[in-house]
Amino acid sequence: MTKFSDLNLDKKVLKAVEETGYETPTPIQAGAIPPALEGRDVLGIAQTGTGKTASFTLPMISMLKRGRARARMPRSLVLAPTRELAAQVAENFDAYAKHTKLTKALLIGGVSFKEQDALIDRGVDVLIATPGRLLDHFERGKLILSDVKIMVIDEADRMLDMGFIPDIERIFGLTPFTRQTLFFSATMAPEIERITNTFLSNPAKIEVARAATTSENIKQGVVMFKGGAKNAADKHRLLRDLIKSEGDECRNGIIFCNRKIDVDAVAKSMTKAGLDASPIHGDLDQSHRMKTLAGFRDGTLRFLVASDVAARGLDIPNVSHVFNYDVPSHAEDYVHRIGRTGRAGKKGTAIMICVPRDEKNFDDIERLVEMTIPRVEMPGAPAPKAEPKSDEAPSEEKPKRTRTRGGRGRKSDAAKTEETAVETPKIEDAPKQDAPNAEAEKADAPKAENTRQEPSDKPKRSRGGRNRGKRDNNDRGPQIVGMGDDAPDFIAKSFVERQGS
DNA sequence: AAAAAAG
């Protein structure tokens, strides 16, 4: 079994890692760190929750340790799609760079330029940014990117969703050809592939996917709510009843709504009913967002009512419950949302409210997660539990979601990642891994039984899901790895195709 | 019919 100490990381980095208590790298870490340390480009295909962040911060810190930044000329650059994710990377960097003298700056929107300017002027080793604010600084002539040695793109597919790709291309163009690029995406849509073909050179490709689309630690439920969509008060009350019916088990929770308006309304109704809740969405000012999130993290706030700002990537340990006030309209978002609970091997509960007009989206979700989400009877009657199945079957025996571990040829993660770490520039031959899901998060116990050798018989393109609608019902073969096949249709399309549809 | 990010 590979240990962090086998990875050739700088001693001071290793020390910081040890202090966090982690010993065993996750598959993405074991796969990405060695080639990154050799100076190679890395293409990491991994979801959030696989330990991705450390897979680039650790080698970066190791490599940057020598040398010092000049004024306005950062030596490395990390781009993330949302402010919160950028901030999270910055925290991760702080944790692992604490025994080094490296400096960093976090450049995100919604906060004043002044402090950011001062840091840049002083010279930083690591710049962590959202694309808009970075370009803003650049255009004001405050930033020179010609000394960037390492550039990281995190959550590239989300950047694509958010229309950041032109900005990303532009930023690539501002950095030197000779830079090393570490590029991470959950899926390889054609547009993403085009970017990587253009800007990466002979990358080591590491692919890691979740073992199951949703963690087995998460107990799921749905309430089919027939109440009128016109009357928000009914739905608010239903939500509160659901929370109540969970009793003490519900220590805290995130309530996801599809619209910012509803985020505010739900938060208000909860507060009014005496529940400790605060809203978070993109219209709230940044310092407020940060404060709310911090409060939720440290337990002073019990309920976070959120838009999809908070759906992806955010690592908040110890979230006992996720409530989907609305059915998300992209099935993939469901997985991201409920993945905020059941993290790091802990148990979690995810309950969703589905109204009649959401049923189509709901069907998509059930198809994506490949299970029937247990129906929760309307509360009012006390505490119908969220998972009828639990009496008969202990949670480790849910056959439907374990297809990825069905194969022969199981290998230990260590063996597997070694293969991955060697030269794998050729896409088709890159071995794939099924990652442990939530547990992998904390780098403590990658599960060998989740690892499986993938025969490379499947044409690359079919993973993009172009034909997904037709194929879904009858071709859910075991080749599916991670969300490649489950990506929403549009993700697989080029911009031109999207305009056509 | 939405959210996010630059203002």
Short mmCIF file of C-alpha atoms (C1' of nucleotides) in Angstrom, two decimals:
data_model
loop_
_atom_site.label_atom_id
_atom_site.label_comp_id
_atom_site.label_asym_id
_atom_site.label_seq_id
_atom_site.Cartn_x
_atom_site.Cartn_y
_atom_site.Cartn_z
CA MET A 1 0.00 0.00 0.00
CA THR A 2 1.40 3.33 -1.02
CA LYS A 3 1.97 5.78 1.76
CA PHE A 4 2.50 9.50 1.55
CA SER A 5 6.04 8.85 2.67
CA ASP A 6 6.63 6.82 -0.51
CA LEU A 7 5.69 9.67 -2.76
CA ASN A 8 8.84 11.69 -2.73
CA LEU A 9 7.17 14.73 -1.26
CA ASP A 10 9.24 17.38 0.38
CA LYS A 11 9.97 16.66 4.04
CA LYS A 12 8.19 19.72 5.28
CA VAL A 13 5.13 18.89 3.26
CA LEU A 14 5.21 15.37 4.56
CA LYS A 15 5.42 16.64 8.07
CA ALA A 16 2.33 18.77 7.56
CA VAL A 17 0.51 15.82 6.06
CA GLU A 18 1.44 13.66 8.99
CA GLU A 19 0.17 16.25 11.38
CA THR A 20 -3.22 16.07 9.78
CA GLY A 21 -3.19 12.36 10.52
CA TYR A 22 -3.34 11.13 6.96
CA GLU A 23 -1.09 8.26 5.98
CA THR A 24 -2.49 6.76 2.86
CA PRO A 25 -3.03 8.79 -0.27
CA THR A 26 -6.29 8.44 -2.13
CA PRO A 27 -6.07 6.96 -5.63
CA ILE A 28 -6.03 10.35 -7.31
CA GLN A 29 -3.27 11.49 -4.98
CA ALA A 30 -1.21 8.36 -5.45
CA GLY A 31 -1.68 8.66 -9.19
CA ALA A 32 -1.16 12.36 -9.70
CA ILE A 33 1.54 13.27 -7.23
CA PRO A 34 4.46 11.29 -8.70
CA PRO A 35 4.15 12.58 -12.28
CA ALA A 36 3.48 16.09 -10.99
CA LEU A 37 6.67 15.95 -8.96
CA GLU A 38 8.54 14.88 -12.06
CA GLY A 39 7.37 18.04 -13.71
CA ARG A 40 4.93 16.38 -16.04
CA ASP A 41 1.57 17.72 -17.03
CA VAL A 42 -1.26 15.92 -15.32
CA LEU A 43 -4.78 15.32 -16.50
CA GLY A 44 -6.85 14.19 -13.55
CA ILE A 45 -10.35 12.96 -14.12
CA ALA A 46 -11.92 12.92 -10.73
CA GLN A 47 -14.99 14.04 -8.89
CA THR A 48 -14.92 16.21 -5.88
CA GLY A 49 -14.55 14.15 -2.78
CA THR A 50 -11.71 12.04 -4.07
CA GLY A 51 -8.95 14.01 -2.40
CA LYS A 52 -8.27 15.97 -5.53
CA THR A 53 -7.18 19.21 -3.92
CA ALA A 54 -4.26 17.69 -2.09
CA SER A 55 -3.24 15.90 -5.25
CA PHE A 56 -2.10 19.23 -6.63
CA THR A 57 -1.32 21.30 -3.53
CA LEU A 58 1.13 18.75 -2.13
CA PRO A 59 3.36 18.49 -5.21
CA MET A 60 3.07 22.22 -5.82
CA ILE A 61 4.36 23.08 -2.40
CA SER A 62 7.14 20.53 -2.74
CA MET A 63 8.26 21.95 -6.05
CA LEU A 64 7.94 25.60 -5.17
CA LYS A 65 9.77 25.28 -1.94
CA ARG A 66 12.96 26.47 -3.50
CA GLY A 67 12.96 29.88 -5.05
CA ARG A 68 11.15 33.06 -4.29
CA ALA A 69 8.53 35.10 -6.05
CA ARG A 70 9.15 38.52 -7.47
CA ALA A 71 6.75 41.39 -7.13
CA ARG A 72 3.61 40.95 -9.21
CA MET A 73 4.97 37.78 -10.68
CA PRO A 74 3.36 34.76 -9.05
CA ARG A 75 5.15 31.49 -9.56
CA SER A 76 2.05 29.38 -9.69
CA LEU A 77 -1.61 29.79 -10.34
CA VAL A 78 -4.67 27.81 -9.30
CA LEU A 79 -8.02 28.54 -10.92
CA ALA A 80 -11.30 27.40 -9.42
CA PRO A 81 -14.85 28.07 -10.59
CA THR A 82 -16.42 29.48 -7.45
CA ARG A 83 -15.18 31.75 -4.72
CA GLU A 84 -15.87 29.22 -2.02
CA LEU A 85 -13.91 26.55 -3.81
CA ALA A 86 -11.02 28.90 -4.34
CA ALA A 87 -11.10 29.74 -0.66
CA GLN A 88 -11.11 26.08 0.18
CA VAL A 89 -8.03 25.48 -1.95
CA ALA A 90 -6.38 28.36 -0.14
CA GLU A 91 -7.10 26.73 3.20
CA ASN A 92 -5.73 23.46 1.99
CA PHE A 93 -2.62 25.23 0.85
CA ASP A 94 -2.22 26.91 4.24
CA ALA A 95 -2.53 23.61 6.00
CA TYR A 96 0.15 21.87 3.97
CA ALA A 97 2.51 24.79 3.50
CA LYS A 98 2.64 25.71 7.13
CA HIS A 99 6.23 24.53 7.59
CA THR A 100 7.43 26.38 4.53
CA LYS A 101 7.88 30.04 3.83
CA LEU A 102 5.69 30.05 0.77
CA THR A 103 3.29 32.90 0.34
CA LYS A 104 -0.08 32.90 -1.30
CA ALA A 105 -2.86 35.23 -2.32
CA LEU A 106 -6.51 34.49 -2.84
CA LEU A 107 -8.00 36.53 -5.65
CA ILE A 108 -11.75 36.27 -5.69
CA GLY A 109 -14.54 38.66 -6.49
CA GLY A 110 -16.81 40.31 -4.02
CA VAL A 111 -14.02 41.52 -1.80
CA SER A 112 -11.88 44.61 -2.06
CA PHE A 113 -8.94 44.82 -4.40
CA LYS A 114 -6.78 46.59 -1.92
CA GLU A 115 -5.61 43.71 0.16
CA GLN A 116 -5.20 41.51 -2.87
CA ASP A 117 -3.14 44.18 -4.59
CA ALA A 118 -0.87 44.53 -1.62
CA LEU A 119 -0.16 40.83 -1.55
CA ILE A 120 0.53 40.65 -5.27
CA ASP A 121 2.86 43.61 -5.05
CA ARG A 122 4.83 41.88 -2.38
CA GLY A 123 5.15 38.82 -4.59
CA VAL A 124 3.42 35.50 -4.03
CA ASP A 125 4.41 31.94 -4.72
CA VAL A 126 0.88 30.71 -5.14
CA LEU A 127 -2.02 32.62 -6.56
CA ILE A 128 -5.44 31.07 -6.10
CA ALA A 129 -8.20 32.72 -8.04
CA THR A 130 -11.53 32.71 -9.76
CA PRO A 131 -11.11 33.61 -13.43
CA GLY A 132 -13.01 36.89 -13.44
CA ARG A 133 -11.12 38.51 -10.63
CA LEU A 134 -7.80 37.27 -11.93
CA LEU A 135 -8.38 38.87 -15.31
CA ASP A 136 -9.57 41.99 -13.61
CA HIS A 137 -6.26 42.30 -11.81
CA PHE A 138 -4.42 41.53 -14.98
CA GLU A 139 -6.22 44.19 -16.97
CA ARG A 140 -5.41 46.76 -14.37
CA GLY A 141 -1.80 45.95 -14.98
CA LYS A 142 -1.27 44.63 -11.50
CA LEU A 143 -0.30 41.18 -12.44
CA ILE A 144 2.33 39.59 -14.64
CA LEU A 145 1.82 35.95 -15.44
CA SER A 146 4.99 35.32 -17.38
CA ASP A 147 6.73 33.74 -14.44
CA VAL A 148 4.07 31.12 -13.77
CA LYS A 149 5.77 27.75 -13.51
CA ILE A 150 2.78 25.68 -12.49
CA MET A 151 -0.82 26.25 -13.42
CA VAL A 152 -3.75 24.30 -12.02
CA ILE A 153 -7.26 24.19 -13.40
CA ASP A 154 -9.68 22.76 -10.89
CA GLU A 155 -13.19 21.58 -11.76
CA ALA A 156 -12.80 22.30 -15.44
CA ASP A 157 -16.17 20.87 -16.35
CA ARG A 158 -17.84 23.22 -13.97
CA MET A 159 -15.92 26.06 -15.56
CA LEU A 160 -17.37 24.91 -18.84
CA ASP A 161 -20.89 24.94 -17.40
CA MET A 162 -20.34 28.42 -16.16
CA GLY A 163 -19.01 29.77 -19.40
CA PHE A 164 -15.47 30.30 -18.18
CA ILE A 165 -13.71 28.45 -20.92
CA PRO A 166 -12.87 31.53 -23.00
CA ASP A 167 -11.39 33.15 -19.89
CA ILE A 168 -9.42 30.03 -19.15
CA GLU A 169 -8.05 29.93 -22.67
CA ARG A 170 -7.06 33.52 -22.39
CA ILE A 171 -5.30 32.94 -19.08
CA PHE A 172 -3.47 29.97 -20.55
CA GLY A 173 -2.27 32.32 -23.24
CA LEU A 174 -0.86 34.74 -20.69
CA THR A 175 1.33 32.14 -19.05
CA PRO A 176 4.52 30.78 -20.54
CA PHE A 177 4.54 27.72 -22.80
CA THR A 178 7.00 26.11 -20.52
CA ARG A 179 4.71 26.02 -17.54
CA GLN A 180 3.61 22.76 -16.02
CA THR A 181 -0.15 22.25 -16.13
CA LEU A 182 -2.24 20.20 -13.75
CA PHE A 183 -5.75 19.93 -15.07
CA PHE A 184 -8.74 18.43 -13.26
CA SER A 185 -12.20 17.69 -14.51
CA ALA A 186 -14.97 15.32 -13.50
CA THR A 187 -15.85 14.54 -17.08
CA MET A 188 -14.18 14.77 -20.45
CA ALA A 189 -16.66 16.59 -22.63
CA PRO A 190 -15.38 17.28 -26.15
CA GLU A 191 -14.86 20.90 -25.31
CA ILE A 192 -12.74 19.94 -22.32
CA GLU A 193 -10.81 17.50 -24.41
CA ARG A 194 -10.11 20.18 -26.95
CA ILE A 195 -8.67 22.40 -24.24
CA THR A 196 -6.49 19.67 -22.84
CA ASN A 197 -5.24 18.77 -26.31
CA THR A 198 -4.35 22.38 -26.86
CA PHE A 199 -2.76 23.30 -23.58
CA LEU A 200 -1.39 20.13 -22.03
CA SER A 201 1.64 18.40 -23.32
CA ASN A 202 1.89 14.66 -23.02
CA PRO A 203 0.00 14.58 -19.75
CA ALA A 204 -0.04 11.71 -17.32
CA LYS A 205 -3.67 10.80 -17.25
CA ILE A 206 -5.17 9.65 -13.99
CA GLU A 207 -8.75 8.64 -13.91
CA VAL A 208 -10.62 7.99 -10.77
CA ALA A 209 -14.32 7.61 -10.43
CA ARG A 210 -16.67 7.00 -7.62
CA ALA A 211 -17.53 3.42 -6.87
CA ALA A 212 -21.17 4.22 -6.72
CA THR A 213 -22.85 7.34 -7.88
CA THR A 214 -23.99 8.01 -4.39
CA SER A 215 -22.33 7.05 -1.20
CA GLU A 216 -23.60 4.06 0.64
CA ASN A 217 -23.29 6.03 3.80
CA ILE A 218 -26.17 8.17 2.72
CA LYS A 219 -29.65 7.06 3.47
CA GLN A 220 -31.97 8.59 0.93
CA GLY A 221 -35.66 9.35 0.87
CA VAL A 222 -38.18 11.30 -1.10
CA VAL A 223 -41.55 12.75 -0.24
CA MET A 224 -43.99 12.85 -3.10
CA PHE A 225 -45.72 16.07 -2.27
CA LYS A 226 -49.04 16.63 -3.96
CA GLY A 227 -49.59 20.00 -2.41
CA GLY A 228 -50.12 22.89 -4.72
CA ALA A 229 -47.03 24.54 -6.09
CA LYS A 230 -48.92 27.79 -5.64
CA ASN A 231 -48.84 27.59 -1.93
CA ALA A 232 -45.27 27.91 -0.76
CA ALA A 233 -46.36 27.91 2.84
CA ASP A 234 -47.42 24.26 2.58
CA LYS A 235 -44.07 23.26 1.24
CA HIS A 236 -42.30 25.26 3.92
CA ARG A 237 -44.34 23.50 6.55
CA LEU A 238 -43.62 20.13 5.00
CA LEU A 239 -39.92 20.85 5.15
CA ARG A 240 -40.13 21.80 8.79
CA ASP A 241 -42.14 18.66 9.53
CA LEU A 242 -39.52 16.57 7.81
CA ILE A 243 -36.81 18.15 9.88
CA LYS A 244 -38.83 17.57 13.00
CA SER A 245 -39.46 13.95 12.14
CA GLU A 246 -35.75 13.34 11.95
CA GLY A 247 -35.47 14.34 15.58
CA ASP A 248 -32.12 14.44 17.28
CA GLU A 249 -30.45 12.56 14.50
CA CYS A 250 -30.64 15.75 12.54
CA ARG A 251 -27.83 17.64 14.18
CA ASN A 252 -27.51 20.02 11.30
CA GLY A 253 -28.34 20.19 7.64
CA ILE A 254 -28.13 21.86 4.29
CA ILE A 255 -31.39 22.68 2.54
CA PHE A 256 -30.99 23.07 -1.21
CA CYS A 257 -33.38 25.13 -3.30
CA ASN A 258 -33.26 25.68 -7.03
CA ARG A 259 -33.86 29.41 -6.88
CA LYS A 260 -32.28 32.15 -4.89
CA ILE A 261 -35.71 33.57 -4.08
CA ASP A 262 -36.69 30.30 -2.48
CA VAL A 263 -33.44 30.10 -0.58
CA ASP A 264 -34.34 33.38 1.05
CA ALA A 265 -37.97 32.45 1.58
CA VAL A 266 -37.20 29.07 3.10
CA ALA A 267 -34.54 30.48 5.38
CA LYS A 268 -37.00 33.08 6.54
CA SER A 269 -39.77 30.62 7.19
CA MET A 270 -37.43 28.37 9.13
CA THR A 271 -36.11 31.21 11.21
CA LYS A 272 -39.64 32.30 11.94
CA ALA A 273 -40.44 28.82 13.11
CA GLY A 274 -37.54 28.97 15.52
CA LEU A 275 -35.06 26.95 13.51
CA ASP A 276 -31.52 28.26 13.34
CA ALA A 277 -31.09 28.82 9.60
CA SER A 278 -29.23 31.18 7.29
CA PRO A 279 -29.33 31.53 3.52
CA ILE A 280 -26.36 31.34 1.20
CA HIS A 281 -26.42 32.13 -2.51
CA GLY A 282 -24.62 34.19 -5.08
CA ASP A 283 -26.55 37.41 -4.52
CA LEU A 284 -25.38 37.72 -0.97
CA ASP A 285 -22.23 39.63 -0.45
CA GLN A 286 -19.05 37.70 -0.16
CA SER A 287 -18.14 38.46 3.42
CA HIS A 288 -21.61 37.40 4.42
CA ARG A 289 -21.26 34.18 2.43
CA MET A 290 -17.97 33.41 4.10
CA LYS A 291 -19.32 34.16 7.53
CA THR A 292 -22.38 32.01 7.04
CA LEU A 293 -20.31 29.14 5.78
CA ALA A 294 -17.85 29.46 8.61
CA GLY A 295 -20.69 29.48 11.12
CA PHE A 296 -22.11 26.34 9.62
CA ARG A 297 -18.73 24.67 9.59
CA ASP A 298 -18.02 25.34 13.22
CA GLY A 299 -21.48 24.38 14.38
CA THR A 300 -22.78 27.76 15.45
CA LEU A 301 -25.28 27.64 12.63
CA ARG A 302 -27.50 24.57 12.43
CA PHE A 303 -29.10 24.93 9.02
CA LEU A 304 -27.67 26.27 5.83
CA VAL A 305 -30.25 27.07 3.18
CA ALA A 306 -28.38 27.08 -0.09
CA SER A 307 -28.49 27.43 -3.83
CA ASP A 308 -26.15 25.31 -5.88
CA VAL A 309 -23.23 27.55 -4.91
CA ALA A 310 -22.81 25.17 -2.08
CA ALA A 311 -23.62 22.00 -3.99
CA ARG A 312 -20.25 21.08 -5.32
CA GLY A 313 -16.91 20.56 -3.85
CA LEU A 314 -17.40 22.22 -0.53
CA ASP A 315 -15.98 20.04 2.14
CA ILE A 316 -17.90 20.46 5.32
CA PRO A 317 -17.41 17.57 7.65
CA ASN A 318 -20.20 16.33 9.85
CA VAL A 319 -23.25 17.34 7.92
CA SER A 320 -25.91 14.95 9.17
CA HIS A 321 -28.69 15.89 6.75
CA VAL A 322 -29.29 17.23 3.31
CA PHE A 323 -32.80 18.30 2.40
CA ASN A 324 -33.64 18.94 -1.21
CA TYR A 325 -36.44 21.43 -1.01
CA ASP A 326 -36.56 21.26 -4.80
CA VAL A 327 -35.67 18.46 -7.16
CA PRO A 328 -32.58 19.66 -8.99
CA SER A 329 -33.16 19.95 -12.70
CA HIS A 330 -29.90 18.29 -13.64
CA ALA A 331 -29.73 14.84 -12.15
CA GLU A 332 -26.02 15.18 -11.66
CA ASP A 333 -26.59 18.01 -9.24
CA TYR A 334 -28.52 15.65 -7.01
CA VAL A 335 -25.41 13.59 -6.52
CA HIS A 336 -23.37 16.67 -5.76
CA ARG A 337 -25.92 18.00 -3.32
CA ILE A 338 -26.42 14.88 -1.27
CA GLY A 339 -22.68 14.32 -1.35
CA ARG A 340 -22.41 17.15 1.17
CA THR A 341 -23.47 14.60 3.79
CA GLY A 342 -22.18 11.13 4.55
CA ARG A 343 -18.64 12.36 4.18
CA ALA A 344 -15.48 10.86 5.55
CA GLY A 345 -17.14 7.60 6.37
CA LYS A 346 -19.84 9.20 8.46
CA LYS A 347 -23.50 8.44 8.03
CA GLY A 348 -25.81 10.91 6.41
CA THR A 349 -29.42 11.32 5.45
CA ALA A 350 -30.73 12.97 2.31
CA ILE A 351 -34.43 13.70 1.93
CA MET A 352 -36.01 15.35 -1.05
CA ILE A 353 -39.38 16.93 -1.69
CA CYS A 354 -40.79 16.15 -5.11
CA VAL A 355 -43.85 17.92 -6.46
CA PRO A 356 -45.74 16.58 -9.48
CA ARG A 357 -44.08 18.86 -12.00
CA ASP A 358 -40.66 17.70 -10.84
CA GLU A 359 -41.40 14.08 -11.50
CA LYS A 360 -39.61 13.96 -14.78
CA ASN A 361 -36.45 15.32 -13.24
CA PHE A 362 -36.95 12.92 -10.39
CA ASP A 363 -37.06 9.97 -12.80
CA ASP A 364 -33.79 11.12 -14.26
CA ILE A 365 -32.27 11.11 -10.82
CA GLU A 366 -33.41 7.61 -10.03
CA ARG A 367 -31.98 6.46 -13.30
CA LEU A 368 -28.70 8.16 -12.57
CA VAL A 369 -28.28 6.75 -9.09
CA GLU A 370 -29.64 3.42 -10.24
CA MET A 371 -31.91 2.84 -7.36
CA THR A 372 -35.43 3.49 -6.30
CA ILE A 373 -35.25 6.21 -3.75
CA PRO A 374 -37.40 5.12 -0.85
CA ARG A 375 -40.68 7.01 -0.55
CA VAL A 376 -41.17 8.72 2.73
CA GLU A 377 -44.76 8.96 3.83
CA MET A 378 -45.94 12.43 4.57
CA PRO A 379 -45.11 13.34 8.07
CA GLY A 380 -47.70 14.58 10.42
CA ALA A 381 -47.86 10.98 11.34
CA PRO A 382 -44.77 10.81 13.50
CA ALA A 383 -41.40 9.92 12.13
CA PRO A 384 -41.70 7.60 9.20
CA LYS A 385 -38.10 6.89 8.65
CA ALA A 386 -36.39 7.72 5.46
CA GLU A 387 -35.46 4.22 4.47
CA PRO A 388 -37.96 1.43 4.60
CA LYS A 389 -35.32 -1.04 3.55
CA SER A 390 -33.16 -0.64 6.58
CA ASP A 391 -34.87 -3.23 8.76
CA GLU A 392 -34.46 -6.01 6.33
CA ALA A 393 -31.11 -5.17 4.88
CA PRO A 394 -28.15 -3.67 6.61
CA SER A 395 -26.77 -0.93 4.48
CA GLU A 396 -23.70 -2.69 3.24
CA GLU A 397 -25.86 -5.07 1.27
CA LYS A 398 -27.46 -2.94 -1.36
CA PRO A 399 -26.83 -4.92 -4.48
CA LYS A 400 -28.05 -2.39 -6.97
CA ARG A 401 -25.32 0.07 -6.39
CA THR A 402 -22.41 -2.22 -6.15
CA ARG A 403 -21.98 -3.08 -9.74
CA THR A 404 -18.56 -1.58 -9.86
CA ARG A 405 -17.18 -4.09 -7.50
CA GLY A 406 -18.63 -7.09 -9.16
CA GLY A 407 -15.74 -7.99 -11.38
CA ARG A 408 -12.92 -10.35 -11.05
CA GLY A 409 -9.47 -9.04 -11.26
CA ARG A 410 -9.63 -7.02 -8.13
CA LYS A 411 -6.41 -5.41 -7.30
CA SER A 412 -5.14 -3.42 -4.48
CA ASP A 413 -5.19 0.31 -4.95
CA ALA A 414 -1.49 0.43 -4.55
CA ALA A 415 -0.88 -1.91 -7.43
CA LYS A 416 -3.39 -0.09 -9.49
CA THR A 417 -2.13 3.37 -8.91
CA GLU A 418 1.35 2.38 -9.76
CA GLU A 419 0.17 1.38 -13.17
CA THR A 420 -1.58 4.63 -13.48
CA ALA A 421 1.37 6.60 -12.42
CA VAL A 422 3.55 5.30 -15.18
CA GLU A 423 3.33 6.70 -18.64
CA THR A 424 -0.27 6.88 -19.67
CA PRO A 425 -0.43 9.55 -22.26
CA LYS A 426 -2.56 7.42 -24.47
CA ILE A 427 -6.09 7.98 -23.51
CA GLU A 428 -7.58 4.66 -24.44
CA ASP A 429 -5.08 2.69 -22.49
CA ALA A 430 -5.23 4.61 -19.32
CA PRO A 431 -6.36 2.25 -16.61
CA LYS A 432 -9.40 3.42 -14.81
CA GLN A 433 -10.08 3.27 -11.20
CA ASP A 434 -13.16 3.09 -9.20
CA ALA A 435 -12.47 5.18 -6.24
CA PRO A 436 -13.80 4.69 -2.85
CA ASN A 437 -16.27 7.44 -2.47
CA ALA A 438 -16.87 9.26 0.71
CA GLU A 439 -14.19 7.50 2.66
CA ALA A 440 -11.60 8.43 0.15
CA GLU A 441 -12.22 11.95 1.15
CA LYS A 442 -10.11 11.71 4.18
CA ALA A 443 -7.34 9.81 2.62
CA ASP A 444 -7.45 7.27 5.33
CA ALA A 445 -8.79 4.14 3.79
CA PRO A 446 -9.00 3.69 0.08
CA LYS A 447 -10.93 0.49 -0.30
CA ALA A 448 -9.22 -2.12 -2.34
CA GLU A 449 -12.44 -3.90 -3.17
CA ASN A 450 -13.69 -0.92 -5.03
CA THR A 451 -10.90 -1.07 -7.48
CA ARG A 452 -11.36 -2.81 -10.73
CA GLN A 453 -9.46 -3.12 -13.90
CA GLU A 454 -11.33 -1.69 -16.78
CA PRO A 455 -11.04 -3.38 -20.13
CA SER A 456 -10.22 -0.70 -22.62
CA ASP A 457 -12.80 -1.83 -25.09
CA LYS A 458 -15.03 1.12 -24.86
CA PRO A 459 -14.62 3.89 -27.35
CA LYS A 460 -13.72 7.08 -25.64
CA ARG A 461 -16.40 9.14 -27.16
CA SER A 462 -19.24 7.04 -25.94
CA ARG A 463 -18.45 8.08 -22.44
CA GLY A 464 -19.54 11.56 -23.18
CA GLY A 465 -23.17 10.62 -23.23
CA ARG A 466 -24.09 12.00 -26.60
CA ASN A 467 -26.68 9.33 -27.09
CA ARG A 468 -27.52 9.09 -23.55
CA GLY A 469 -31.24 9.47 -23.75
CA LYS A 470 -31.67 6.47 -25.96
CA ARG A 471 -29.09 4.33 -24.40
CA ASP A 472 -29.98 4.81 -20.83
CA ASN A 473 -32.72 2.25 -20.53
CA ASN A 474 -31.01 -0.69 -22.01
CA ASP A 475 -27.33 -0.06 -21.96
CA ARG A 476 -26.27 0.48 -18.47
CA GLY A 477 -23.40 -1.88 -18.76
CA PRO A 478 -20.62 -2.22 -16.30
CA GLN A 479 -18.28 -0.15 -18.40
CA ILE A 480 -19.75 2.97 -16.99
CA VAL A 481 -17.18 4.58 -14.84
CA GLY A 482 -18.04 7.43 -12.60
CA MET A 483 -20.23 9.98 -14.16
CA GLY A 484 -18.86 9.86 -17.63
CA ASP A 485 -22.00 8.28 -18.93
CA ASP A 486 -24.22 10.04 -16.56
CA ALA A 487 -23.23 13.51 -17.52
CA PRO A 488 -26.12 15.58 -18.74
CA ASP A 489 -26.43 15.58 -22.50
CA PHE A 490 -25.38 19.14 -22.97
CA ILE A 491 -22.05 18.60 -21.32
CA ALA A 492 -21.00 16.32 -24.10
CA LYS A 493 -21.90 18.76 -26.81
CA SER A 494 -19.80 21.41 -28.37
CA PHE A 495 -20.96 24.97 -28.25
CA VAL A 496 -22.15 24.76 -31.81
CA GLU A 497 -24.20 21.69 -31.11
CA ARG A 498 -25.70 23.32 -28.11
CA GLN A 499 -26.84 26.27 -30.09
CA GLY A 500 -28.45 23.94 -32.54
CA SER A 501 -30.59 22.30 -29.91
"C1'" DA B 1 -37.06 28.00 -15.22
"C1'" DA B 2 -31.70 28.63 -12.53
"C1'" DA B 3 -27.01 29.32 -10.61
"C1'" DA B 4 -22.44 30.94 -10.81
"C1'" DA B 5 -18.61 34.79 -11.87
"C1'" DA B 6 -16.39 40.80 -12.99
"C1'" DG B 7 -18.64 45.20 -12.11
#
